[in-house]
Each structure stands twice: as C-alpha cells, then as structure tokens.
Tab-separated table of N, CA and C in Angstrom:
chain	number	residue	atom	x	y	z
U	1	MET	N	-59.225	136.760	-22.934
U	1	MET	CA	-58.557	137.945	-23.505
U	1	MET	C	-58.732	139.136	-22.594
U	2	ARG	N	-59.914	139.338	-22.058
U	2	ARG	CA	-60.240	140.481	-21.213
U	2	ARG	C	-59.250	140.572	-20.021
U	3	GLU	N	-59.129	139.445	-19.308
U	3	GLU	CA	-58.302	139.496	-18.095
U	3	GLU	C	-56.826	139.718	-18.463
U	4	LYS	N	-56.320	139.134	-19.532
U	4	LYS	CA	-54.943	139.321	-19.931
U	4	LYS	C	-54.684	140.752	-20.285
U	5	LEU	N	-55.591	141.375	-21.019
U	5	LEU	CA	-55.359	142.752	-21.435
U	5	LEU	C	-55.500	143.712	-20.320
U	6	LEU	N	-56.376	143.492	-19.399
U	6	LEU	CA	-56.455	144.335	-18.243
U	6	LEU	C	-55.225	144.203	-17.341
U	7	GLU	N	-54.697	143.018	-17.241
U	7	GLU	CA	-53.444	142.788	-16.537
U	7	GLU	C	-52.320	143.518	-17.216
U	8	LEU	N	-52.230	143.506	-18.580
U	8	LEU	CA	-51.129	144.234	-19.260
U	8	LEU	C	-51.358	145.741	-19.068
U	9	GLU	N	-52.572	146.212	-19.045
U	9	GLU	CA	-52.801	147.630	-18.775
U	9	GLU	C	-52.246	148.010	-17.386
U	10	ASP	N	-52.497	147.134	-16.397
U	10	ASP	CA	-51.963	147.362	-15.048
U	10	ASP	C	-50.450	147.442	-15.112
U	11	LEU	N	-49.849	146.519	-15.802
U	11	LEU	CA	-48.374	146.555	-15.899
U	11	LEU	C	-47.841	147.732	-16.646
U	12	MET	N	-48.602	148.203	-17.672
U	12	MET	CA	-48.199	149.375	-18.426
U	12	MET	C	-48.117	150.592	-17.547
U	13	TRP	N	-49.241	150.782	-16.756
U	13	TRP	CA	-49.288	151.975	-15.858
U	13	TRP	C	-48.258	151.824	-14.734
U	14	LYS	N	-48.020	150.647	-14.231
U	14	LYS	CA	-46.982	150.460	-13.229
U	14	LYS	C	-45.629	150.758	-13.806
U	15	ALA	N	-45.346	150.359	-15.039
U	15	ALA	CA	-44.082	150.696	-15.679
U	15	ALA	C	-43.961	152.239	-15.844
U	16	ASN	N	-45.075	152.878	-16.165
U	16	ASN	CA	-45.011	154.346	-16.274
U	16	ASN	C	-44.673	154.968	-14.908
U	17	ARG	N	-45.323	154.490	-13.810
U	17	ARG	CA	-45.033	155.028	-12.482
U	17	ARG	C	-43.613	154.830	-12.095
U	18	GLU	N	-43.043	153.668	-12.457
U	18	GLU	CA	-41.696	153.326	-12.025
U	18	GLU	C	-40.620	153.717	-13.010
U	19	GLY	N	-40.958	154.304	-14.137
U	19	GLY	CA	-39.930	154.673	-15.083
U	19	GLY	C	-39.302	153.437	-15.784
U	20	ASP	N	-40.072	152.421	-15.983
U	20	ASP	CA	-39.594	151.152	-16.539
U	20	ASP	C	-39.713	151.188	-18.052
U	21	GLY	N	-38.723	151.773	-18.673
U	21	GLY	CA	-38.719	151.843	-20.148
U	21	GLY	C	-38.587	150.462	-20.842
U	22	ASP	N	-38.044	149.498	-20.115
U	22	ASP	CA	-37.909	148.135	-20.690
U	22	ASP	C	-39.248	147.520	-20.981
U	23	PHE	N	-40.252	147.783	-20.184
U	23	PHE	CA	-41.600	147.316	-20.439
U	23	PHE	C	-42.093	147.869	-21.808
U	24	TYR	N	-41.927	149.165	-21.925
U	24	TYR	CA	-42.380	149.821	-23.168
U	24	TYR	C	-41.596	149.368	-24.344
U	25	GLU	N	-40.323	149.120	-24.167
U	25	GLU	CA	-39.439	148.629	-25.307
U	25	GLU	C	-40.007	147.263	-25.728
U	26	LYS	N	-40.400	146.424	-24.827
U	26	LYS	CA	-40.885	145.115	-25.144
U	26	LYS	C	-42.306	145.137	-25.738
U	27	TYR	N	-43.200	145.900	-25.122
U	27	TYR	CA	-44.631	145.785	-25.459
U	27	TYR	C	-45.126	146.738	-26.471
U	28	LEU	N	-44.414	147.760	-26.838
U	28	LEU	CA	-44.832	148.624	-27.992
U	28	LEU	C	-44.359	148.043	-29.283
U	29	LEU	N	-45.228	148.009	-30.276
U	29	LEU	CA	-44.813	147.666	-31.625
U	29	LEU	C	-43.809	148.730	-32.062
U	30	ASP	N	-42.970	148.416	-32.937
U	30	ASP	CA	-41.921	149.385	-33.414
U	30	ASP	C	-42.606	150.630	-34.030
U	31	ASP	N	-43.773	150.473	-34.672
U	31	ASP	CA	-44.421	151.623	-35.255
U	31	ASP	C	-45.618	152.114	-34.452
U	32	ALA	N	-45.613	151.735	-33.128
U	32	ALA	CA	-46.693	152.229	-32.236
U	32	ALA	C	-46.637	153.712	-32.064
U	33	VAL	N	-47.750	154.330	-31.808
U	33	VAL	CA	-47.829	155.738	-31.458
U	33	VAL	C	-48.818	155.940	-30.324
U	34	ALA	N	-48.632	157.070	-29.635
U	34	ALA	CA	-49.561	157.528	-28.581
U	34	ALA	C	-49.963	158.923	-28.985
U	35	VAL	N	-51.233	159.238	-28.740
U	35	VAL	CA	-51.760	160.530	-29.025
U	35	VAL	C	-52.125	161.155	-27.649
U	36	THR	N	-51.481	162.191	-27.243
U	36	THR	CA	-51.721	162.804	-25.962
U	36	THR	C	-51.778	164.303	-26.106
U	37	LYS	N	-51.991	165.053	-25.009
U	37	LYS	CA	-51.961	166.478	-25.109
U	37	LYS	C	-50.618	167.013	-25.420
U	38	PHE	N	-49.563	166.191	-25.379
U	38	PHE	CA	-48.238	166.599	-25.726
U	38	PHE	C	-47.926	166.322	-27.230
U	39	GLY	N	-48.880	165.778	-27.916
U	39	GLY	CA	-48.724	165.490	-29.359
U	39	GLY	C	-48.726	163.984	-29.626
U	40	ILE	N	-48.252	163.696	-30.835
U	40	ILE	CA	-48.145	162.277	-31.265
U	40	ILE	C	-46.758	161.836	-30.916
U	41	ILE	N	-46.685	160.781	-30.132
U	41	ILE	CA	-45.392	160.268	-29.660
U	41	ILE	C	-45.168	158.858	-30.205
U	42	ASP	N	-44.000	158.629	-30.804
U	42	ASP	CA	-43.665	157.318	-31.324
U	42	ASP	C	-42.846	156.574	-30.278
U	43	LYS	N	-42.553	155.313	-30.564
U	43	LYS	CA	-41.857	154.452	-29.602
U	43	LYS	C	-40.431	155.014	-29.342
U	44	ALA	N	-39.783	155.521	-30.355
U	44	ALA	CA	-38.412	156.026	-30.188
U	44	ALA	C	-38.425	157.237	-29.219
U	45	THR	N	-39.464	157.976	-29.064
U	45	THR	CA	-39.598	159.017	-28.127
U	45	THR	C	-40.136	158.574	-26.749
U	46	ALA	N	-41.091	157.622	-26.824
U	46	ALA	CA	-41.743	157.192	-25.571
U	46	ALA	C	-40.828	156.474	-24.653
U	47	VAL	N	-40.069	155.534	-25.156
U	47	VAL	CA	-39.222	154.722	-24.300
U	47	VAL	C	-38.216	155.502	-23.450
U	48	PRO	N	-37.425	156.381	-24.130
U	48	PRO	CA	-36.482	157.157	-23.303
U	48	PRO	C	-37.217	158.152	-22.326
U	49	GLY	N	-38.375	158.654	-22.748
U	49	GLY	CA	-39.160	159.547	-21.916
U	49	GLY	C	-39.601	158.850	-20.664
U	50	ILE	N	-40.053	157.594	-20.779
U	50	ILE	CA	-40.448	156.824	-19.621
U	50	ILE	C	-39.253	156.586	-18.693
U	51	ARG	N	-38.117	156.286	-19.308
U	51	ARG	CA	-36.935	156.006	-18.478
U	51	ARG	C	-36.461	157.248	-17.711
U	52	ILE	N	-36.557	158.415	-18.303
U	52	ILE	CA	-36.140	159.614	-17.664
U	52	ILE	C	-37.109	159.951	-16.502
U	53	ASN	N	-38.394	159.778	-16.705
U	53	ASN	CA	-39.422	159.899	-15.664
U	53	ASN	C	-39.361	161.222	-14.909
U	54	HIS	N	-39.307	162.317	-15.660
U	54	HIS	CA	-39.211	163.675	-15.060
U	54	HIS	C	-40.394	164.010	-14.127
U	55	ASN	N	-41.563	163.659	-14.552
U	55	ASN	CA	-42.782	163.910	-13.750
U	55	ASN	C	-43.437	162.593	-13.411
U	56	PRO	N	-42.858	161.890	-12.424
U	56	PRO	CA	-43.395	160.553	-12.160
U	56	PRO	C	-44.812	160.535	-11.729
U	57	PHE	N	-45.517	159.511	-12.194
U	57	PHE	CA	-46.920	159.231	-11.844
U	57	PHE	C	-46.894	158.552	-10.458
U	58	VAL	N	-47.609	159.010	-9.530
U	58	VAL	CA	-47.682	158.395	-8.226
U	58	VAL	C	-49.050	157.659	-8.037
U	59	LYS	N	-49.982	157.975	-8.865
U	59	LYS	CA	-51.262	157.300	-8.811
U	59	LYS	C	-51.872	157.185	-10.233
U	60	THR	N	-52.374	156.013	-10.591
U	60	THR	CA	-53.012	155.805	-11.879
U	60	THR	C	-54.182	154.874	-11.726
U	61	ASP	N	-55.270	155.378	-11.106
U	61	ASP	CA	-56.437	154.538	-10.861
U	61	ASP	C	-57.367	154.530	-12.065
U	62	ARG	N	-57.695	153.340	-12.535
U	62	ARG	CA	-58.569	153.226	-13.712
U	62	ARG	C	-59.976	152.796	-13.267
U	63	SER	N	-60.930	153.169	-14.064
U	63	SER	CA	-62.322	152.816	-13.851
U	63	SER	C	-63.025	152.750	-15.166
U	64	ASP	N	-64.257	152.228	-15.145
U	64	ASP	CA	-65.119	152.155	-16.376
U	64	ASP	C	-64.386	151.476	-17.474
U	65	GLU	N	-63.682	150.367	-17.154
U	65	GLU	CA	-62.914	149.627	-18.181
U	65	GLU	C	-63.886	148.847	-19.103
U	66	GLN	N	-63.530	148.875	-20.371
U	66	GLN	CA	-64.233	148.052	-21.355
U	66	GLN	C	-63.125	147.396	-22.300
U	67	VAL	N	-63.370	146.228	-22.641
U	67	VAL	CA	-62.522	145.569	-23.681
U	67	VAL	C	-63.396	145.243	-24.847
U	68	ILE	N	-63.051	145.808	-25.974
U	68	ILE	CA	-63.826	145.660	-27.207
U	68	ILE	C	-63.019	144.710	-28.103
U	69	THR	N	-63.545	143.579	-28.428
U	69	THR	CA	-62.847	142.627	-29.317
U	69	THR	C	-63.126	142.974	-30.752
U	70	VAL	N	-62.072	143.298	-31.482
U	70	VAL	CA	-62.243	143.573	-32.910
U	70	VAL	C	-62.188	142.264	-33.705
U	71	ASP	N	-61.239	141.441	-33.387
U	71	ASP	CA	-61.106	140.065	-33.952
U	71	ASP	C	-60.262	139.253	-33.008
U	72	ASP	N	-59.843	138.076	-33.428
U	72	ASP	CA	-59.038	137.163	-32.532
U	72	ASP	C	-57.669	137.767	-32.222
U	73	HIS	N	-57.274	138.716	-33.034
U	73	HIS	CA	-55.885	139.281	-32.843
U	73	HIS	C	-55.804	140.752	-32.431
U	74	THR	N	-56.982	141.350	-32.258
U	74	THR	CA	-56.998	142.799	-31.995
U	74	THR	C	-58.121	143.126	-30.976
U	75	ALA	N	-57.781	143.998	-30.069
U	75	ALA	CA	-58.793	144.444	-29.079
U	75	ALA	C	-58.455	145.857	-28.620
U	76	ILE	N	-59.491	146.581	-28.198
U	76	ILE	CA	-59.320	147.926	-27.696
U	76	ILE	C	-59.746	147.939	-26.250
U	77	VAL	N	-58.899	148.474	-25.391
U	77	VAL	CA	-59.223	148.628	-23.980
U	77	VAL	C	-59.475	150.148	-23.734
U	78	THR	N	-60.667	150.481	-23.211
U	78	THR	CA	-60.981	151.884	-22.925
U	78	THR	C	-61.311	151.994	-21.464
U	79	TYR	N	-61.033	153.179	-20.923
U	79	TYR	CA	-61.308	153.410	-19.496
U	79	TYR	C	-61.029	154.883	-19.180
U	80	ARG	N	-61.432	155.215	-17.944
U	80	ARG	CA	-61.045	156.493	-17.324
U	80	ARG	C	-59.838	156.216	-16.467
U	81	VAL	N	-58.877	157.148	-16.502
U	81	VAL	CA	-57.668	156.953	-15.613
U	81	VAL	C	-57.492	158.327	-14.819
U	82	ASP	N	-57.420	158.163	-13.525
U	82	ASP	CA	-57.208	159.253	-12.651
U	82	ASP	C	-55.682	159.279	-12.238
U	83	VAL	N	-54.946	160.095	-12.949
U	83	VAL	CA	-53.532	160.186	-12.718
U	83	VAL	C	-53.158	161.265	-11.792
U	84	THR	N	-52.245	160.990	-10.858
U	84	THR	CA	-51.580	162.047	-10.081
U	84	THR	C	-50.112	161.956	-10.373
U	85	ALA	N	-49.538	163.079	-10.793
U	85	ALA	CA	-48.129	163.139	-11.132
U	85	ALA	C	-47.449	164.157	-10.255
U	86	LEU	N	-46.118	163.951	-10.034
U	86	LEU	CA	-45.308	164.911	-9.335
U	86	LEU	C	-44.709	165.847	-10.319
U	87	VAL	N	-45.017	167.067	-10.252
U	87	VAL	CA	-44.483	168.129	-11.156
U	87	VAL	C	-43.839	169.198	-10.296
U	88	ASP	N	-42.503	169.295	-10.413
U	88	ASP	CA	-41.755	170.220	-9.588
U	88	ASP	C	-42.051	169.952	-8.118
U	89	GLY	N	-42.212	168.694	-7.734
U	89	GLY	CA	-42.421	168.334	-6.316
U	89	GLY	C	-43.819	168.475	-5.861
U	90	ASN	N	-44.770	168.966	-6.723
U	90	ASN	CA	-46.142	169.112	-6.338
U	90	ASN	C	-47.023	168.127	-7.044
U	91	GLU	N	-48.004	167.603	-6.343
U	91	GLU	CA	-48.970	166.636	-6.950
U	91	GLU	C	-49.910	167.411	-7.882
U	92	VAL	N	-50.006	166.923	-9.088
U	92	VAL	CA	-50.916	167.488	-10.066
U	92	VAL	C	-51.888	166.363	-10.547
U	93	HIS	N	-53.152	166.662	-10.505
U	93	HIS	CA	-54.140	165.667	-10.953
U	93	HIS	C	-54.438	165.803	-12.449
U	94	LEU	N	-54.369	164.712	-13.138
U	94	LEU	CA	-54.530	164.707	-14.603
U	94	LEU	C	-55.543	163.628	-15.056
U	95	PRO	N	-56.821	163.828	-14.731
U	95	PRO	CA	-57.765	162.840	-15.121
U	95	PRO	C	-57.930	162.774	-16.670
U	96	SER	N	-58.064	161.572	-17.220
U	96	SER	CA	-58.159	161.398	-18.659
U	96	SER	C	-59.055	160.227	-19.000
U	97	TYR	N	-59.547	160.197	-20.196
U	97	TYR	CA	-60.091	158.967	-20.816
U	97	TYR	C	-58.984	158.429	-21.665
U	98	ALA	N	-58.876	157.124	-21.712
U	98	ALA	CA	-57.779	156.523	-22.434
U	98	ALA	C	-58.237	155.265	-23.224
U	99	SER	N	-57.542	154.943	-24.280
U	99	SER	CA	-57.787	153.831	-25.100
U	99	SER	C	-56.411	153.223	-25.500
U	100	THR	N	-56.359	151.918	-25.487
U	100	THR	CA	-55.177	151.223	-26.004
U	100	THR	C	-55.595	150.160	-26.976
U	101	VAL	N	-54.996	150.152	-28.164
U	101	VAL	CA	-55.249	149.140	-29.150
U	101	VAL	C	-54.149	148.048	-29.003
U	102	TRP	N	-54.522	146.885	-28.667
U	102	TRP	CA	-53.633	145.753	-28.509
U	102	TRP	C	-53.766	144.825	-29.691
U	103	THR	N	-52.654	144.264	-30.100
U	103	THR	CA	-52.641	143.297	-31.211
U	103	THR	C	-51.846	142.079	-30.813
U	104	ASP	N	-52.328	140.937	-31.130
U	104	ASP	CA	-51.618	139.664	-30.821
U	104	ASP	C	-50.637	139.347	-31.968
U	105	VAL	N	-49.396	139.315	-31.592
U	105	VAL	CA	-48.284	139.041	-32.519
U	105	VAL	C	-47.701	137.714	-32.111
U	106	HIS	N	-48.094	136.656	-32.837
U	106	HIS	CA	-47.524	135.312	-32.567
U	106	HIS	C	-47.679	134.909	-31.119
U	107	GLY	N	-48.946	135.182	-30.543
U	107	GLY	CA	-49.219	134.784	-29.201
U	107	GLY	C	-48.839	135.755	-28.119
U	108	ASP	N	-48.253	136.837	-28.466
U	108	ASP	CA	-47.871	137.924	-27.542
U	108	ASP	C	-48.595	139.197	-27.836
U	109	TRP	N	-49.280	139.753	-26.844
U	109	TRP	CA	-50.011	140.992	-26.989
U	109	TRP	C	-49.046	142.171	-26.997
U	110	ARG	N	-49.267	143.089	-27.980
U	110	ARG	CA	-48.408	144.286	-28.109
U	110	ARG	C	-49.306	145.489	-28.367
U	111	VAL	N	-48.763	146.669	-27.930
U	111	VAL	CA	-49.519	147.900	-28.143
U	111	VAL	C	-49.244	148.471	-29.535
U	112	ALA	N	-50.323	148.723	-30.256
U	112	ALA	CA	-50.203	149.374	-31.553
U	112	ALA	C	-50.501	150.893	-31.439
U	113	PHE	N	-51.397	151.245	-30.491
U	113	PHE	CA	-51.823	152.603	-30.392
U	113	PHE	C	-52.362	152.881	-28.985
U	114	HIS	N	-52.039	154.038	-28.445
U	114	HIS	CA	-52.621	154.493	-27.188
U	114	HIS	C	-52.999	155.918	-27.286
U	115	GLN	N	-54.121	156.285	-26.670
U	115	GLN	CA	-54.595	157.699	-26.717
U	115	GLN	C	-55.075	158.085	-25.315
U	116	GLN	N	-54.845	159.393	-24.997
U	116	GLN	CA	-55.347	159.925	-23.748
U	116	GLN	C	-56.011	161.217	-24.051
U	117	THR	N	-57.164	161.437	-23.545
U	117	THR	CA	-57.896	162.688	-23.678
U	117	THR	C	-58.221	163.252	-22.260
U	118	ALA	N	-57.577	164.388	-21.968
U	118	ALA	CA	-57.727	164.977	-20.631
U	118	ALA	C	-59.109	165.590	-20.567
U	119	PHE	N	-59.677	165.637	-19.368
U	119	PHE	CA	-60.954	166.275	-19.169
U	119	PHE	C	-60.936	167.097	-17.874
C-alpha cells in the first residue's frame, strides 16, 4: 500500500505541474475536497483550475513522508512539500505541510480529501 500511494502522490504532483486535469478527473472522488490557503475547493473547481494552470508549479519536492493505514481501504499520506510556482513569470516558493486521504474504491485508490498548510 505504501509504495502505491507514494507513487500516486508523485503522479498527482506531476499532474499539477503539467496542468493535467484528466488525472484529477480520474483520481478525485466526486465529493472530494481540498483545504488550502485559497479556501475549500471541490472537484468541480479543482479540475478546471488544474487545466488552466495559471501559476504552474515547476518544483514539488516532498520529504518526511508517512503513510498511516486507517483500515484496508483507507490511508493518509502526510509530508512536507517544497513547491516553487511561476507567478507572473517569477518563481515563488510555497513550502507547505500536506495530507491526502486515499480510499480504495473497488481496487482503485482515489482521493477523498487533500489539505495543505503553508509555513
């Protein structure tokens, strides 16, 4: 489980860097939410926002990863993420702590919840 979820986290951040809304369309549950400094974001808002990619992430290095198993179908991945984004052509550093709640839906892992806390 650990390796699979860390691989999915890699793919999630890669999709964010590349503006790949299709990844988010597939991997977010329909009622998934993210809590960020921009507020509470649902799937209907997140997917088009990723596709537009106004402030692309150019770096998303994770460290201090932990996978907490809740049960056979639910796990929480926590880590520090050092994000560098392009904002108006300038690199802006946005370090955060993050958590993703993953749930197994008929053998496929999906995101139920994601949170980022800037520091």
